[in-house]
PDB file of C-alpha atoms in Angstrom:
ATOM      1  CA  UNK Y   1     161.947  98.409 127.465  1.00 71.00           C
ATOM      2  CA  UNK Y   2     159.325  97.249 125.801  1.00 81.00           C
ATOM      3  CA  UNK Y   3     159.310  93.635 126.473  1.00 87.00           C
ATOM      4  CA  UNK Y   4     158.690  95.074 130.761  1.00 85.00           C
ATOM      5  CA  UNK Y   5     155.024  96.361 129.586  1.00 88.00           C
ATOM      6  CA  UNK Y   6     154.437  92.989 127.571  1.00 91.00           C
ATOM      7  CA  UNK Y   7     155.734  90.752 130.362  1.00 92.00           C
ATOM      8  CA  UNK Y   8     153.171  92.745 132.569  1.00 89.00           C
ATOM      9  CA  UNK Y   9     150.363  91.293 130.032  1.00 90.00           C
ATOM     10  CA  UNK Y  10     151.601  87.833 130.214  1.00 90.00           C
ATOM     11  CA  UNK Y  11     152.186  87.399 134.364  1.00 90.00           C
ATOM     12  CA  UNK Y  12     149.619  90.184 135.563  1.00 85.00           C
ATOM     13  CA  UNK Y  13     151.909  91.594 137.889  1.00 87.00           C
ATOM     14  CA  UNK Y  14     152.247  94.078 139.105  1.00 86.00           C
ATOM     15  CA  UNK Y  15     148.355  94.262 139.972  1.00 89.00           C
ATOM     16  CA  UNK Y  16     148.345  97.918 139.904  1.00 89.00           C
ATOM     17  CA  UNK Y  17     145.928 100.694 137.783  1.00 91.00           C
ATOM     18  CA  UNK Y  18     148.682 102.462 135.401  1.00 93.00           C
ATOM     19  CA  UNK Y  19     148.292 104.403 132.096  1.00 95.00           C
ATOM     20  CA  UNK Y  20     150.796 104.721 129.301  1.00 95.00           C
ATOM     21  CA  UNK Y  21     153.037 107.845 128.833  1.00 93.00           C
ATOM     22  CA  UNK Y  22     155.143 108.148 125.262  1.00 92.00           C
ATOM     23  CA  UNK Y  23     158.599 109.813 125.815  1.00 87.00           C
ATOM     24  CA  UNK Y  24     158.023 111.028 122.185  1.00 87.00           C
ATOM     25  CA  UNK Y  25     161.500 112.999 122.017  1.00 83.00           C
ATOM     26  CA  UNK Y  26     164.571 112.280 119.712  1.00 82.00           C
ATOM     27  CA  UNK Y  27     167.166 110.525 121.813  1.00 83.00           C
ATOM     28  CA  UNK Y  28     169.906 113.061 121.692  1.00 80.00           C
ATOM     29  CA  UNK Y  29     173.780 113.907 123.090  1.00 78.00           C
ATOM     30  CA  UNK Y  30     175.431 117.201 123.788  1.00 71.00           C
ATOM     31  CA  UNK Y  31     178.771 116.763 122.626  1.00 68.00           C
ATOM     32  CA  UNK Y  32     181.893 119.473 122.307  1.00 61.00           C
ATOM     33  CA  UNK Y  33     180.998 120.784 125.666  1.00 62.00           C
ATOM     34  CA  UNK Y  34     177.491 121.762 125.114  1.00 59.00           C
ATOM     35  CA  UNK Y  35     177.905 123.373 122.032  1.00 67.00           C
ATOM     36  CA  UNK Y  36     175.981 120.657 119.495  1.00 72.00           C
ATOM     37  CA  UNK Y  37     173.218 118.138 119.923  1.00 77.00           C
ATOM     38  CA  UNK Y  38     174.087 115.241 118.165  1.00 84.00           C
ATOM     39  CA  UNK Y  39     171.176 113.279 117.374  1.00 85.00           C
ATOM     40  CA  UNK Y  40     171.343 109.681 117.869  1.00 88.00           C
ATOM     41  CA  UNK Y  41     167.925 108.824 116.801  1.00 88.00           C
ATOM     42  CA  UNK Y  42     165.512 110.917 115.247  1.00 86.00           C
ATOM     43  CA  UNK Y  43     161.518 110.374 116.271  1.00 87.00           C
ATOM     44  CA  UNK Y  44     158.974 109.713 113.424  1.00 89.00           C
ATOM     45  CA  UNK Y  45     155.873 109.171 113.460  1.00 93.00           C
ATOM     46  CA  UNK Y  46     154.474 107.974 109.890  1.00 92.00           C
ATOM     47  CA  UNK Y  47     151.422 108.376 108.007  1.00 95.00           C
ATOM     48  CA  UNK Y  48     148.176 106.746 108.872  1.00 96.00           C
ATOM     49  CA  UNK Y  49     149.133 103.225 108.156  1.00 97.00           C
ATOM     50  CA  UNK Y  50     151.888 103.622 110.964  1.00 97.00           C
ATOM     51  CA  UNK Y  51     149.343 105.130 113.245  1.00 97.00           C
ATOM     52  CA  UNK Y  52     146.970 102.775 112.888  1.00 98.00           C
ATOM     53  CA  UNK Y  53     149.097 100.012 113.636  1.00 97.00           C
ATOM     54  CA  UNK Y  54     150.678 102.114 116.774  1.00 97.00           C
ATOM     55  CA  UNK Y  55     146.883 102.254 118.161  1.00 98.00           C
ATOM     56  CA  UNK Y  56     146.625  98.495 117.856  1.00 97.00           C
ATOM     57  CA  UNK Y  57     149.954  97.831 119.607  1.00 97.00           C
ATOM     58  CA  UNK Y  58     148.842 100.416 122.116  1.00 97.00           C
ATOM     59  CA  UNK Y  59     145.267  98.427 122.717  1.00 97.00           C
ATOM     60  CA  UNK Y  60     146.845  95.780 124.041  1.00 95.00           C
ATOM     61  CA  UNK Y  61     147.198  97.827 127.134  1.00 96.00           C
ATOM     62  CA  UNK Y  62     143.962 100.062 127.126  1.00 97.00           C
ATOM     63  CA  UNK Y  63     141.623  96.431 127.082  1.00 96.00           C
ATOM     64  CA  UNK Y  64     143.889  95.593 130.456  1.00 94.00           C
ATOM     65  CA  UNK Y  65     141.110  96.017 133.062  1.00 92.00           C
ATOM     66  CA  UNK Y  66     143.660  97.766 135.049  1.00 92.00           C
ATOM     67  CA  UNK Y  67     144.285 100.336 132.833  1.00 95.00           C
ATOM     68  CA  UNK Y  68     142.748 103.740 133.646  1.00 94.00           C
ATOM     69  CA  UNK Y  69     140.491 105.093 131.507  1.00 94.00           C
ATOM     70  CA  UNK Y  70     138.275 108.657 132.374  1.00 93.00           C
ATOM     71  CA  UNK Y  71     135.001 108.320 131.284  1.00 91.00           C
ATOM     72  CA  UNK Y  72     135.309 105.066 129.766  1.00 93.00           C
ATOM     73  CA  UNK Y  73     138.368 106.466 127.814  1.00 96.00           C
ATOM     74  CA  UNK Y  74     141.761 104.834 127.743  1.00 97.00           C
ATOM     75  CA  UNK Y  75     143.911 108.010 128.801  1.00 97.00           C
ATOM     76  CA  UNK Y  76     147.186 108.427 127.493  1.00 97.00           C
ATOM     77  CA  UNK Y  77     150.123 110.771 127.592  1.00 95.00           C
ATOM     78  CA  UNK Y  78     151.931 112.641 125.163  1.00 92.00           C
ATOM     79  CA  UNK Y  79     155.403 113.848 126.549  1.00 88.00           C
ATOM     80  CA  UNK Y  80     155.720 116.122 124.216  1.00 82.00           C
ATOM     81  CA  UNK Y  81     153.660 117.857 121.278  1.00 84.00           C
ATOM     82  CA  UNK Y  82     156.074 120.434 120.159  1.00 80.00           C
ATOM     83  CA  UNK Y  83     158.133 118.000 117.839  1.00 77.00           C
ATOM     84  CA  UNK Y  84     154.490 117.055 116.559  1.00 85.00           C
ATOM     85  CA  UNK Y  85     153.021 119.964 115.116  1.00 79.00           C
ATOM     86  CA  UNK Y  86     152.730 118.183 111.341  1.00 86.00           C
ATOM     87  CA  UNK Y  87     151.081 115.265 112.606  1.00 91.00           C
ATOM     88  CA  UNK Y  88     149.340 116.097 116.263  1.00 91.00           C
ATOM     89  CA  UNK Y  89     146.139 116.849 114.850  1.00 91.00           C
ATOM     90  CA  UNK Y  90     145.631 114.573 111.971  1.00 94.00           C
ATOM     91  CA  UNK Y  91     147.215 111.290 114.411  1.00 95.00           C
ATOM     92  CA  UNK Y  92     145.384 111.851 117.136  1.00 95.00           C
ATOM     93  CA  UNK Y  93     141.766 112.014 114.779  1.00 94.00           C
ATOM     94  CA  UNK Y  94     142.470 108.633 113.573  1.00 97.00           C
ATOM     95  CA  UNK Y  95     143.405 107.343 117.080  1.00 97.00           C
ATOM     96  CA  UNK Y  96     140.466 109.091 118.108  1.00 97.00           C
ATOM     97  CA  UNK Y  97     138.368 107.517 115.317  1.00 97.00           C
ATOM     98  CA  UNK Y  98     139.768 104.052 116.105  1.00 98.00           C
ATOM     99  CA  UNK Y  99     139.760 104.274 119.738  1.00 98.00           C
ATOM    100  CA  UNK Y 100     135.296 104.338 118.872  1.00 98.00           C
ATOM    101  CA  UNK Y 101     135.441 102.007 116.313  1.00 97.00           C
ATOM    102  CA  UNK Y 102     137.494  99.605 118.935  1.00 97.00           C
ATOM    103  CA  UNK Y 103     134.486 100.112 121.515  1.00 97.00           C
ATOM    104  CA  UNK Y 104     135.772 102.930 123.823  1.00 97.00           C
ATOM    105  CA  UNK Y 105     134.496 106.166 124.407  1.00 96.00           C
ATOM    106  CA  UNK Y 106     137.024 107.757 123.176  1.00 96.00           C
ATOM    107  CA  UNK Y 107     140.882 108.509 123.859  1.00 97.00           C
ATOM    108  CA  UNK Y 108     142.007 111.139 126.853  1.00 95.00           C
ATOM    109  CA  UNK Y 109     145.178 112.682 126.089  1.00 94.00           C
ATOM    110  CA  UNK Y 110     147.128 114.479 128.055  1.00 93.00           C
ATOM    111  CA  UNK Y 111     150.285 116.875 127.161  1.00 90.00           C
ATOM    112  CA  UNK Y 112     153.086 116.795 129.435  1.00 89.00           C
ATOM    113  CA  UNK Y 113     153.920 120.025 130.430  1.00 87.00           C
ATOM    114  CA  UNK Y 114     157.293 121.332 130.949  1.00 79.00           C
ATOM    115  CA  UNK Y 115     159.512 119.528 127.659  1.00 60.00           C
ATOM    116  CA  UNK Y 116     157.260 121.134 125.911  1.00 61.00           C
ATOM    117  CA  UNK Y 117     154.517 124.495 126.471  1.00 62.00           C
ATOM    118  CA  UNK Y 118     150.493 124.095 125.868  1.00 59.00           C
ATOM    119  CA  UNK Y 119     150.645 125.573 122.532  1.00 61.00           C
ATOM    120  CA  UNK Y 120     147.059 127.253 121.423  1.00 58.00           C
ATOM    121  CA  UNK Y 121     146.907 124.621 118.494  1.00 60.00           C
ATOM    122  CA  UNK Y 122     146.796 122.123 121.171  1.00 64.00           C
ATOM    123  CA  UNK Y 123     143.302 123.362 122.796  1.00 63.00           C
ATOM    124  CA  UNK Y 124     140.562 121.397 121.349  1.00 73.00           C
ATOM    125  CA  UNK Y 125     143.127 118.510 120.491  1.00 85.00           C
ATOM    126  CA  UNK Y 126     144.873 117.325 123.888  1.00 89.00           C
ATOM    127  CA  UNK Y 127     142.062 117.159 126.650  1.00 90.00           C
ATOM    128  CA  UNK Y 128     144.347 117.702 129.701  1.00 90.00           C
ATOM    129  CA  UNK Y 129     147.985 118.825 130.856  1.00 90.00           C
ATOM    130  CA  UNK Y 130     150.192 117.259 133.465  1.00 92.00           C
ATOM    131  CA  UNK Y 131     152.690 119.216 135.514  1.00 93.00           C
ATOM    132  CA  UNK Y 132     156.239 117.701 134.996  1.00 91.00           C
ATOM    133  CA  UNK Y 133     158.246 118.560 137.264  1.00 90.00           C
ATOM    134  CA  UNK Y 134     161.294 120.019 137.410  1.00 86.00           C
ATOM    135  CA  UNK Y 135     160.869 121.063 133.543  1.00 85.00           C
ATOM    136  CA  UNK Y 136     158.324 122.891 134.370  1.00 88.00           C
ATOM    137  CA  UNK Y 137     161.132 125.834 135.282  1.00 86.00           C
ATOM    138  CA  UNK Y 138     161.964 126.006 131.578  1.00 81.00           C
ATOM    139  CA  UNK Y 139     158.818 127.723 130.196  1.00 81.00           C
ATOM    140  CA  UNK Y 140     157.160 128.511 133.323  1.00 86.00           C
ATOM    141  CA  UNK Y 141     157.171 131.349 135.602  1.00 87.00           C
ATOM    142  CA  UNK Y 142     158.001 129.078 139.071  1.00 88.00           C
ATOM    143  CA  UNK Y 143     160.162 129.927 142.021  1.00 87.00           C
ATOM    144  CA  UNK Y 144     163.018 127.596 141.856  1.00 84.00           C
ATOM    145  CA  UNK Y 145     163.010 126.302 145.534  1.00 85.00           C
ATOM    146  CA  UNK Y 146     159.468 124.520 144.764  1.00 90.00           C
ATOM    147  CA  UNK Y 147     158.964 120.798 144.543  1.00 90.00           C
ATOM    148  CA  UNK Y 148     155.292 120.626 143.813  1.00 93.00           C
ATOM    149  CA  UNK Y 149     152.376 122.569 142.208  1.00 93.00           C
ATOM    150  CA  UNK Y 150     150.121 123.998 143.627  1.00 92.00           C
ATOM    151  CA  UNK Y 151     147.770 125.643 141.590  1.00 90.00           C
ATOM    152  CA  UNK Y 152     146.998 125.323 137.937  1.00 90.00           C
ATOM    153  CA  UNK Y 153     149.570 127.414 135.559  1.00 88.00           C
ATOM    154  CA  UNK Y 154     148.663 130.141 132.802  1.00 85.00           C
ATOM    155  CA  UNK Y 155     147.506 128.271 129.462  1.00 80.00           C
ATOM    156  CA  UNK Y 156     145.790 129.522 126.251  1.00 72.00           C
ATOM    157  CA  UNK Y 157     142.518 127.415 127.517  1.00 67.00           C
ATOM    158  CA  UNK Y 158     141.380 127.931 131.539  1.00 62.00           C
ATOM    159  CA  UNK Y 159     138.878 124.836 130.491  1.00 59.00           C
ATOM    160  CA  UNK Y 160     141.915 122.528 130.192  1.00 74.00           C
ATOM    161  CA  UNK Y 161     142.276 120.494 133.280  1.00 87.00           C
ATOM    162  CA  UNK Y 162     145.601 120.289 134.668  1.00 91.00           C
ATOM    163  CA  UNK Y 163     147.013 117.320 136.700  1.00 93.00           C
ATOM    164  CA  UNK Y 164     149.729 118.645 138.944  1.00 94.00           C
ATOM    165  CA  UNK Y 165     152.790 116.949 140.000  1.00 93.00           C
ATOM    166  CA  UNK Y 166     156.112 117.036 142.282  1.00 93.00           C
ATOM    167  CA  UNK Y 167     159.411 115.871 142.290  1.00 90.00           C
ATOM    168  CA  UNK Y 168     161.787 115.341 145.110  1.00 84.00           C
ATOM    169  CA  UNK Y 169     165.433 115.876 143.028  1.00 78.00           C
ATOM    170  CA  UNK Y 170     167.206 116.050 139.600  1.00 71.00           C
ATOM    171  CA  UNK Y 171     170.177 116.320 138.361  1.00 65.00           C
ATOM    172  CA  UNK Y 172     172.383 119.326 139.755  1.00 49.00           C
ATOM    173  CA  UNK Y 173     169.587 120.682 141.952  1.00 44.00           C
ATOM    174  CA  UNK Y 174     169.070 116.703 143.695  1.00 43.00           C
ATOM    175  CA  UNK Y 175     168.478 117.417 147.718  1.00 43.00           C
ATOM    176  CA  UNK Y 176     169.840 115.898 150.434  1.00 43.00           C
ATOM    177  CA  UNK Y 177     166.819 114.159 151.674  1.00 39.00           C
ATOM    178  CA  UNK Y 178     167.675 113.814 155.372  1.00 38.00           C
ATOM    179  CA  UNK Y 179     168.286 117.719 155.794  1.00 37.00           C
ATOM    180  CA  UNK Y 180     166.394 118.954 153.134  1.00 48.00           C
ATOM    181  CA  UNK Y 181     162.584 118.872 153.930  1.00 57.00           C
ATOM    182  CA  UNK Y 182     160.978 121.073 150.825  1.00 82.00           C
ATOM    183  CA  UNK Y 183     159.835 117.962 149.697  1.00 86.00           C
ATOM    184  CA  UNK Y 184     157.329 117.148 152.548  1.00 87.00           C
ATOM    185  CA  UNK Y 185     156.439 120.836 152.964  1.00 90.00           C
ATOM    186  CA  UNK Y 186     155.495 121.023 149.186  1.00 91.00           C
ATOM    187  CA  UNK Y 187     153.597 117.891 148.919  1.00 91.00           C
ATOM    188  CA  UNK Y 188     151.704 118.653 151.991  1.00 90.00           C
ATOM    189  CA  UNK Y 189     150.832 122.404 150.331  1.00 91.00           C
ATOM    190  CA  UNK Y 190     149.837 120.652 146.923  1.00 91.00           C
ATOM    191  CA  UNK Y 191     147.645 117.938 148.611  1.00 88.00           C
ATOM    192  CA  UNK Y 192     145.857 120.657 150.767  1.00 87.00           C
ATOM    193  CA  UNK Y 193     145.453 122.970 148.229  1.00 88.00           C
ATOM    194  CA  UNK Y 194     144.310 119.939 145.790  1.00 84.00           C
ATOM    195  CA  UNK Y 195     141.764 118.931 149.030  1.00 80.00           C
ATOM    196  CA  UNK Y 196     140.531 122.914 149.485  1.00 78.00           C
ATOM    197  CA  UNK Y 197     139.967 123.393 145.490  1.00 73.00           C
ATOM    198  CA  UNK Y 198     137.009 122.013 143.216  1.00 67.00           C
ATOM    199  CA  UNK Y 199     139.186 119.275 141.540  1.00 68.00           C
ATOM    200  CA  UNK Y 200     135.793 117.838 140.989  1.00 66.00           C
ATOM    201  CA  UNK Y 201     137.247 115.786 137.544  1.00 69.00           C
ATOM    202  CA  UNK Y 202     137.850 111.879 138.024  1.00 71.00           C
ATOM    203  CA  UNK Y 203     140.347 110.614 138.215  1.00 80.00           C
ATOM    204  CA  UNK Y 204     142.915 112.853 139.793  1.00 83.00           C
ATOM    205  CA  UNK Y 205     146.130 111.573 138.997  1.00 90.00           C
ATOM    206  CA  UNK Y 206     149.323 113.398 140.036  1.00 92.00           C
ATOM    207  CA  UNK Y 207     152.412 113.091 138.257  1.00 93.00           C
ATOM    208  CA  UNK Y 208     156.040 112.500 140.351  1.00 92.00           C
ATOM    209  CA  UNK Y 209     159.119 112.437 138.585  1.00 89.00           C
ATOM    210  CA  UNK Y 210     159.976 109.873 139.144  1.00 87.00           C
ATOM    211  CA  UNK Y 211     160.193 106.479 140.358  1.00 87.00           C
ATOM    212  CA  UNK Y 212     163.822 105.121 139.810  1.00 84.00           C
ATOM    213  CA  UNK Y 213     165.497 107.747 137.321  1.00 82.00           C
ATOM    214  CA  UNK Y 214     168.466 106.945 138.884  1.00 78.00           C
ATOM    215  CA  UNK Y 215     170.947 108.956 135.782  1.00 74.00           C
ATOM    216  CA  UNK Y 216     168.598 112.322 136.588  1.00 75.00           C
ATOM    217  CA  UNK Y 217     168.550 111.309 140.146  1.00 76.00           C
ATOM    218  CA  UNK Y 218     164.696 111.680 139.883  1.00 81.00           C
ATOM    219  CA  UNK Y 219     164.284 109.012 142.333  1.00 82.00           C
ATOM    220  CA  UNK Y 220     161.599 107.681 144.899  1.00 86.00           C
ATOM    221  CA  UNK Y 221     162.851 104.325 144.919  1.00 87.00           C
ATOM    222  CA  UNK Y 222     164.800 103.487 148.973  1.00 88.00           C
ATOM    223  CA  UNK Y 223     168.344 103.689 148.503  1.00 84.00           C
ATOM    224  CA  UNK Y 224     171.844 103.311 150.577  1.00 85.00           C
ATOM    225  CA  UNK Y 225     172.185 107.164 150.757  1.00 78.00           C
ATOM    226  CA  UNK Y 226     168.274 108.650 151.698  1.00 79.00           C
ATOM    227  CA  UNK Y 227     166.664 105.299 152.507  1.00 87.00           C
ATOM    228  CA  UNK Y 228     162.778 105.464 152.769  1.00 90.00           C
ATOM    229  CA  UNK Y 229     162.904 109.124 153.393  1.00 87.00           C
ATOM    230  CA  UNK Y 230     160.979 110.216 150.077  1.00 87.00           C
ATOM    231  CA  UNK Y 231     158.193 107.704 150.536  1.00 90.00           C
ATOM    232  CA  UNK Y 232     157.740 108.301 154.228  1.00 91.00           C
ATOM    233  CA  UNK Y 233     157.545 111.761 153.158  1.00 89.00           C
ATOM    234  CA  UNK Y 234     154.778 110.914 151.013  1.00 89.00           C
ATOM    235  CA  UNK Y 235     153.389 109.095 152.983  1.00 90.00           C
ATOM    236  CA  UNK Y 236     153.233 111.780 155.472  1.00 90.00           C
ATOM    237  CA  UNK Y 237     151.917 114.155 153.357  1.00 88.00           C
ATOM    238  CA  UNK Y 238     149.048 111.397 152.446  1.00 87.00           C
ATOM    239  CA  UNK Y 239     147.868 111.005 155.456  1.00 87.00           C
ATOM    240  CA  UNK Y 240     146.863 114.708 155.929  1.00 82.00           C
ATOM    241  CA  UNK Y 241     144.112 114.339 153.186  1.00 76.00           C
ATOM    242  CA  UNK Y 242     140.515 113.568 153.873  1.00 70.00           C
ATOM    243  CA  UNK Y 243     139.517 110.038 152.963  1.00 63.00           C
ATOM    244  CA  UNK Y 244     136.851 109.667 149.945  1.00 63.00           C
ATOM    245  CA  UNK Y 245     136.069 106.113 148.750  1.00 59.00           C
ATOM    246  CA  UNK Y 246     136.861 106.017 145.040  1.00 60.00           C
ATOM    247  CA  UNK Y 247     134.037 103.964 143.219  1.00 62.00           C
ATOM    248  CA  UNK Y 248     135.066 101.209 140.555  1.00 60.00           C
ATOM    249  CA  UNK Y 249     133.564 103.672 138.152  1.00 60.00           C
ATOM    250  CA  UNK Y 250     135.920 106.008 138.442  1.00 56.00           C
ATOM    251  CA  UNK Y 251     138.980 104.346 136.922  1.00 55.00           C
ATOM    252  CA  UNK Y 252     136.851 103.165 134.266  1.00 59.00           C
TER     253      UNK Y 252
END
C-alpha cells in the first residue's frame, strides 16, 4: 500500500490537503469459530535507530505542502496506543525532538479513539483524540442507533481536544442507505452542534469511516447497490453550515 502514498509524491495527484494515519495493530485472524486469534503478523516498533529512520520515511510526506500541519506542526495519527505502552512515550520524544531539529514546530498527534481508550498515560503525550466510529461502541457509553458524535466523550484530560467523526455502515450493523436515513439526521446534528459549540481550534478535521472499506462495508465510495446516496447525504448535511473562509494559515 505503500507504493499509493509514494506514487502521490511522484505525480502530485490527487491535489488534495491529507494527513497520515498509522493502523499500528497486529494483523490478526479469528480462527476455530471465534475462539483464538491467530496472529499473522505481530507489530514492532524498535528502538531509537528504527524510529528515527520511521520519522525520516514519514518526512517525506509532512514537507508535501499539502500536508496539514496545526500550528506549523505536521499532525499525525496514531490508531492505536494501547499496544504501545513500552514505547509511546520514549518514540514519540524522539519524533518530537526530530520533528524541531527537521524545522517544524513540532509533531501533533492524535489517538484514535475507539480500538483503543485515552489512557491517563496518554495526557501530556498525544495532543488530541479522534472519534472512530463505529468502535467507538466498544469502550464508550453510546446509544447504538448513532452514526455521528456529537459532543466530546468522557476522558482523563477535558483539555484534550477531540475531533469527532461519523460513519454511515459496518459490518453486521451496514444500513440500507435508500431507507435508512440516520445517516443524514446524524451528520446534520454533529455539524450543528460542531457550528453552535466553541470549536475555536484550527483545523477541524472530522474523521468518517471510511472511504472505500469495502470488506467492513465502511463505505462512502457510489456503488451499484446505494449509488451517491452517502455523499449526497453529506453533502446535504454540508450545506446547512455557515460559510467561514479558511485562511492559508490554517492548514499550515
Amino acid at each position: 500500500m505503500y507504493k499509493v502514498l509514494e506514487s502521490m509524491l511522484e505525480d502530485g495527484h490527487p491535489d488534495l490537503p491529507f494527513i497520515l494515519s498509522w493502523e499500528n495493530e497486529p494483523w490478526t485472524r479469528t480462527t476455530n469459530r471465534g475462539n483464538r486469534v491467530e496472529v499473522l503478523l505481530p507489530q514492532t516498533y524498535g528502538h531509537e535507530p528504527e524510529w528515527e529512520d520511521h520519522f525520516q520515511y514519514l518526512c517525506r510526506f509532512f514537507d508535501h505542502p499539502s500536508y496539514m500541519r496545526r500550528n506549523g506542526a505536521p499532525i499525525f495519527v496514531l490508531g492505536s496506543t494501547k499496544n504501545m505502552r513500552e514505547v509511546l512515550v520514549p518514540m514519540l520524544r524522539c519524533w518530537r525532538r526530530l520533528a524541531l531539529n527537521h524545522g517544524f514546530s513540532g509533531l501533533h498527534i492524535i489517538n484514535a479513539l475507539g480500538s483503543s481508550v485515552h489512557h491517563p498515560d496518554d495526557v501530556g503525550t498525544v495532543d488530541a483524540a479522534s472519534h472512530y466510529w463505529p468502535h467507538l461502541f466498544n469502550n464508550f457509553d453510546i446509544p447504538k442507533s448513532k452514526c455521528a458524535s456529537t459532543e466530546d466523550l468522557p476522558l482523563p484530560s477535558n483539555q484534550t481536544i477531540q475531533y469527532w467523526g461519523s460513519f454511515a455502515g459496518f459490518g453486521e450493523r451496514f444500513k440500507n442507505c435508500e431507507k435508512d436515513t440516520n445517516f443524514e439526521t446524524d451528520l446534520k446534528e454533529s455539524f450543528a452542534q460542531m457550528a453552535r459549540s466553541s470549536r475555536s481550534f484550527a483545523p477541524n478535521i472530522f474523521f468518517h469511516t471510511a472511504w472505500n472499506e469495502w470488506k467492513n462495508q465502511a463505505v462512502l465510495e457510489p456503488s451499484t447497490t446505494s449509488g451517491f446516496t452517502i455523499l449526497e447525504a453529506i453533502r446535504s448535511a454540508l450545506n446547512q453550515m455557515p460559510i467561514r473562509i479558511i485562511s492559508e494559515s490554517e492548514f499550515c
